[in-house]
XYZ file of C-alpha atoms in Angstrom:
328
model
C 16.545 173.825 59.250
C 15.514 171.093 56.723
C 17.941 169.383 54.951
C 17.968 167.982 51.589
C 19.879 165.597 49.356
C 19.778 165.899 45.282
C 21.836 162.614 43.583
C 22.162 164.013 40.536
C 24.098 161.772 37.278
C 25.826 164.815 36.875
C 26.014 167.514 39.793
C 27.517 170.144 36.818
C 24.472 169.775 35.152
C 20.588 168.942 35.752
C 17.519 171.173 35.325
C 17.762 174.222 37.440
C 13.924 173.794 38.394
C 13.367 170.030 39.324
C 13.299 171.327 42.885
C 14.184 174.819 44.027
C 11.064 175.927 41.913
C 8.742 172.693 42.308
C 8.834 171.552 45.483
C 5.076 172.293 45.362
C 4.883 168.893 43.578
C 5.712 167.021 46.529
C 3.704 169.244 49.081
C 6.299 168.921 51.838
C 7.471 172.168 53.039
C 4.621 173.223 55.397
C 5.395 170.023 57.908
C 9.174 168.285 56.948
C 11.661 169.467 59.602
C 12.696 166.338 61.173
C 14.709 164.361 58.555
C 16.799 164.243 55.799
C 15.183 164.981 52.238
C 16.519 163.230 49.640
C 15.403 163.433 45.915
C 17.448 160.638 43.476
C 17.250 161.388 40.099
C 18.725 160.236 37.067
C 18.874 163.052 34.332
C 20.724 163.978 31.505
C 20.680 167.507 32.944
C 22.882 168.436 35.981
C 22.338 170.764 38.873
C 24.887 173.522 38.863
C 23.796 175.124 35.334
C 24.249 178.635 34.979
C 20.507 179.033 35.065
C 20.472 177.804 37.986
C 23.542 179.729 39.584
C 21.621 183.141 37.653
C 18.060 182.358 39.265
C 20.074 181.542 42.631
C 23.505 183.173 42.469
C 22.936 184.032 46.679
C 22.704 180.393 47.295
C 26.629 180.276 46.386
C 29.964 181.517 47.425
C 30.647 185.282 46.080
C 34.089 184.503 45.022
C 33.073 180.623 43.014
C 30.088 182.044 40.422
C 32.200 184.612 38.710
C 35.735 182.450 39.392
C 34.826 178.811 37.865
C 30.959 178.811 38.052
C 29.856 175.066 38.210
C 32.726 173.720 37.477
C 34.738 174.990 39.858
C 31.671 174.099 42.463
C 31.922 170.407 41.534
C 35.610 170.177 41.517
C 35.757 171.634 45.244
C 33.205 168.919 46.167
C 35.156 166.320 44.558
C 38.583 167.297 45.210
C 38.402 168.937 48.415
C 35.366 167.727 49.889
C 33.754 164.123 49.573
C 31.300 164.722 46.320
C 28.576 166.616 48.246
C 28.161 170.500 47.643
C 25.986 172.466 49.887
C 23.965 175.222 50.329
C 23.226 176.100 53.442
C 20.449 179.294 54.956
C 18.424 179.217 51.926
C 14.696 180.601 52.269
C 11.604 179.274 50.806
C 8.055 180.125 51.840
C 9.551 181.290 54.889
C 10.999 177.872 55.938
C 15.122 177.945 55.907
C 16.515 175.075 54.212
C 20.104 173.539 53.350
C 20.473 171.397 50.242
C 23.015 169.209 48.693
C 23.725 167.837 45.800
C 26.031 164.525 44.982
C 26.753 162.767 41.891
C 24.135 159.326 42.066
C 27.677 157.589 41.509
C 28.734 158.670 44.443
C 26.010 157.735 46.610
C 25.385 154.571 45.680
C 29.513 153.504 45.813
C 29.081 154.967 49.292
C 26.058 153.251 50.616
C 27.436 149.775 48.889
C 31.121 150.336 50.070
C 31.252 153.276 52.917
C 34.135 154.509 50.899
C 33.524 158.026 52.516
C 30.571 156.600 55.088
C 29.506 160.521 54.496
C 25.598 159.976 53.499
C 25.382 156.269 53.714
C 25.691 157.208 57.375
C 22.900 159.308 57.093
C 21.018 156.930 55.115
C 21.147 154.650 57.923
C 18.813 157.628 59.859
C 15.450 158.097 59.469
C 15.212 160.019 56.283
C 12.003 160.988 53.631
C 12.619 159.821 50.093
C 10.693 161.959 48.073
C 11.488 161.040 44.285
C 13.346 157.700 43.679
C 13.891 157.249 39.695
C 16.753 154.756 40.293
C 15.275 152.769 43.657
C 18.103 153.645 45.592
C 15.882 152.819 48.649
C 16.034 149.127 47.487
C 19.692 149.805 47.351
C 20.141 151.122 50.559
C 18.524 147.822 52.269
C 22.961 146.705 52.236
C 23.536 149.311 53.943
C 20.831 148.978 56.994
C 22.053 145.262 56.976
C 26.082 146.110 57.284
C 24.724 148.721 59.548
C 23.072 146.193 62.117
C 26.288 143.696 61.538
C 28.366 146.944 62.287
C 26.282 147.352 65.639
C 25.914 143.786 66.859
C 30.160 143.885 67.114
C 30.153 146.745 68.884
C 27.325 145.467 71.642
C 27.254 142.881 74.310
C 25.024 139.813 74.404
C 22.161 141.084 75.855
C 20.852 144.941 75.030
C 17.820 146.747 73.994
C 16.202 147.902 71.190
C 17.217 151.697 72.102
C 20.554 150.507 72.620
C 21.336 148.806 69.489
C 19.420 152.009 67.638
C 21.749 154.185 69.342
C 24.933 152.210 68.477
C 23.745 152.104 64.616
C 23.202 156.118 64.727
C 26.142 156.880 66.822
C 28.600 155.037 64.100
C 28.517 157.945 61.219
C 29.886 160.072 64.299
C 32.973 158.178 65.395
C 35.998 159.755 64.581
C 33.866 163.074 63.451
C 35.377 165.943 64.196
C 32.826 168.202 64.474
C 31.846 166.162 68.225
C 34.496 167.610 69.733
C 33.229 170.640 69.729
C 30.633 171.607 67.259
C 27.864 169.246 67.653
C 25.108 168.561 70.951
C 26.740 165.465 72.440
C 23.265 163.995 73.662
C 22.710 164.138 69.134
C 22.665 160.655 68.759
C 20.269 160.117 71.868
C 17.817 163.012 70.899
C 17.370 161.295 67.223
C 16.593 158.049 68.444
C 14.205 158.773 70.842
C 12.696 161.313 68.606
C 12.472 158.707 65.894
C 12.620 155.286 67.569
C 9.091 154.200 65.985
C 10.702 155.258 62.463
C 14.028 153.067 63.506
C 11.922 150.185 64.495
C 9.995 150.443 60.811
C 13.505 150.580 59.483
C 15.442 147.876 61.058
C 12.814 145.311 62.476
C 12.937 143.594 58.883
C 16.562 143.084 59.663
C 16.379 141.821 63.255
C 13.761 139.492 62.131
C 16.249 138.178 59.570
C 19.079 138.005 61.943
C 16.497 135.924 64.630
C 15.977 133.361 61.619
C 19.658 133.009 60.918
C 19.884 132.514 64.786
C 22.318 135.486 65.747
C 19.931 136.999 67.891
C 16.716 136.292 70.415
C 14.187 138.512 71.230
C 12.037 138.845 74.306
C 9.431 140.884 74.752
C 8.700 142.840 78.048
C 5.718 144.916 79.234
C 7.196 148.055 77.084
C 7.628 149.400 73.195
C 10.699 147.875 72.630
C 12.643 144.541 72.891
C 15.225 143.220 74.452
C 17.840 141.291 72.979
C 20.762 138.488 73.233
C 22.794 137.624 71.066
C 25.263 134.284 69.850
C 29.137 136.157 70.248
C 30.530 132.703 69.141
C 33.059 132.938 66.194
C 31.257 131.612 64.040
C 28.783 134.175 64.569
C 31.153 136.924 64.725
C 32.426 135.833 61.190
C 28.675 135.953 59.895
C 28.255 139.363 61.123
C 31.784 140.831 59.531
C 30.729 139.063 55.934
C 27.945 141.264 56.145
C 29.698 143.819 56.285
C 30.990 146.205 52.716
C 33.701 144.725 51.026
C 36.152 147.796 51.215
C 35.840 147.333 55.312
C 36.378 143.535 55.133
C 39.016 144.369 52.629
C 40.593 146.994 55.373
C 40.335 144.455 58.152
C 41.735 141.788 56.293
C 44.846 143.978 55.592
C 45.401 144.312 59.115
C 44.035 140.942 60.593
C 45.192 138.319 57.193
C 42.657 136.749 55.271
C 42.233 133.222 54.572
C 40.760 131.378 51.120
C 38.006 129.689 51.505
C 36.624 127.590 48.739
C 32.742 127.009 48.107
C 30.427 124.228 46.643
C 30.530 126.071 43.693
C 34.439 125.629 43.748
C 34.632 129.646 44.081
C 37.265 130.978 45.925
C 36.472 133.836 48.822
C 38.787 135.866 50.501
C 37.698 135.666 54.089
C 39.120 137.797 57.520
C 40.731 136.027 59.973
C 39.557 136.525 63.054
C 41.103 135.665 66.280
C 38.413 136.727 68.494
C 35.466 138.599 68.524
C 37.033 141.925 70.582
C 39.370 141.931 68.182
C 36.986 141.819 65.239
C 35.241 144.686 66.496
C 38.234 146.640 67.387
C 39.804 146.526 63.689
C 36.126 147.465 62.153
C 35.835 150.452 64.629
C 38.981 151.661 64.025
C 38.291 151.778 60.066
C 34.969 153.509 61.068
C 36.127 156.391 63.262
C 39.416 156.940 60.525
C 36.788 156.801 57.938
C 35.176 159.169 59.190
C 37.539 161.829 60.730
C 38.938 162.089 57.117
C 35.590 162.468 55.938
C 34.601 165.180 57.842
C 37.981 167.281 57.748
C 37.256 167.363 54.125
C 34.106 168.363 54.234
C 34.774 170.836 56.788
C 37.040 172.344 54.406
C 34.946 172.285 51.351
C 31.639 173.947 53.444
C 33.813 176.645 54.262
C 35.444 177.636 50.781
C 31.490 176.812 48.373
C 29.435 178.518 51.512
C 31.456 180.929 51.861
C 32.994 182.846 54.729
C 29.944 184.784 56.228
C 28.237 181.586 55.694
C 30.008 179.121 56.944
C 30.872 181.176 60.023
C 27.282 181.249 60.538
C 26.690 177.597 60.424
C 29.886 177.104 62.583
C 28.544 179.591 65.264
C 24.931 177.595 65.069
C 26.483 174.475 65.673
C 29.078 175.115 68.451
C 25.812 177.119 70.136
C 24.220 174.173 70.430
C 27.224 172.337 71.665
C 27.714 174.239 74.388
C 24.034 174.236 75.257
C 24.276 170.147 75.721
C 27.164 170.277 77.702
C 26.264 173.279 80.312
């Protein structure tokens, strides 16, 4: 199944065509199946419109298009869920396809902040940008560099390049609920060595940053990827957390105390204190994987009440298949 993402400025609203009815514009469909699609938009027309819902009333819950219509699709997403509504099992040309939409908001506080770590996590995958009206792949370059800082604390001092790929995909799963039972626990391997030339294009920018700032050295054996050391001094530990989003800092520091520091420029910063490095990447993990369970519950919720009950048991019974494959 392909998967798409549609940041929207308004998901009740946005031209009911744009996509579902013009995807011939970005000739895509006949070869896309092994990423995430997203389309970022900025429009003064939302999604949801009751065109839309008319032209494509099976892509919805029964009970929400007659109950609340778009509104009542939104305020699930928000309220219940964590801003994303999808659709999941919809057919075009043949090809089956889930899509989401999100308010661009909401995306962009996410990938800056990982207030719900929902789709910055899966922004920090491999993933096809097909239309970007607000450059939110420029934006997104914080959240590949929080995501390497998140890694490095999590790693020892000497590692691969597969490892430290695997650590960045496996942290949008900590804490998710659906690994206990409903996703293929060998996921996070299978994506990285099915993409690990697309990871390399992603994050190699980043490692070459980190090897200038002296955080990590590379050495290059008779293979396709690198291996790596890295400084786990404090004062390297303390670079890696300020790289981190400021609502996780902020979380750590309410467990951990914070410290002023003041700069040159006679600014005041609110730094974490950090005792030692284990215990640096203990507090940050355990903001991840709470993070995260909450985010999934909730979105476990809201797929089942917008997808609707024959739905959403189908996509349940799809994924706990495959779980059960990986672990027999």
């Amino acid at each position: 199944m392909v998967d798409f993402i549609i940041g929207v400025s308004d998901p009740k609203q946005w031209h009911s065509e744009v996509i579902l009815y013009n995807l011939e514009t970005y000739s895509v469909m006949s070869h896309l199946f092994k990423f995430w699609y997203f389309c970022i938009f900025h429009s003064i027309f939302g999604y949801h419109t009751s065109k839309n819902m008319e032209l494509n009333e099976d892509h919805y819950a029964s009970w929400m298009v007659p109950l609340g219509g778009a509104k009542l699709i939104t305020q699930v997403a928000d309220k219940i869920g964590v801003g994303v509504h999808f659709n999941p099992f919809v057919t075009w040309n043949d090809k089956m396809l889930k899509y989401g939409v999100v308010r661009m908001h909401d995306l962009v506080q996410d990938v800056l902040h990982w207030e719900r770590f929902y789709l910055s996590g899966r922004l920090q995958k491999p993933v096809h940008i097909l239309v970007d009206n607000l450059d939110i792949g420029d934006v997104n370059s914080v959240n590949l560099r929080a995501a390497v800082s998140a890694a490095l604390l999590l790693l020892p001092s000497k590692f691969n390049e597969e490892d430290l790929y695997s650590k960045i995909c496996s942290l949008s799963y900590m804490g998710d609920l659906r690994m206990l039972f409903a996703e293929d626990k060998n996921k996070v391997k299978r994506i990285v060595e099915g993409q690990f030339g697309l990871f390399q294009s992603m994050y190699r920018p980043f490692l070459k940053e980190y090897e200038a700032k002296e955080l990590l050295t590379f050495s290059l054996p008779n293979s396709h990827q690198a291996n790596i050391s890295q400084d786990c001094s404090l004062s390297m530990t303390h670079s890696l957390v300020h790289s981190l989003p400021p609502l996780v800092r902020r979380k750590m520091g309410m467990k951990q105390g914070e410290m002023q520091v003041l700069k040159d420029s006679g600014r005041v910063l609110h730094e974490v204190m950090i005792g030692s490095r284990e215990e640096a990447a203990k507090s940050m993990q355990k903001i991840i994987r709470r993070t995260v369970m909450v985010s999934s519950a909730r979105q476990a919720v809201s797929g089942f009440l917008t997808a609707g009950g024959v739905n959403a048991t189908r996509y349940l019974a799809n994924k706990v298949r495959k779980a059960w494959k990986s672990r027999t």
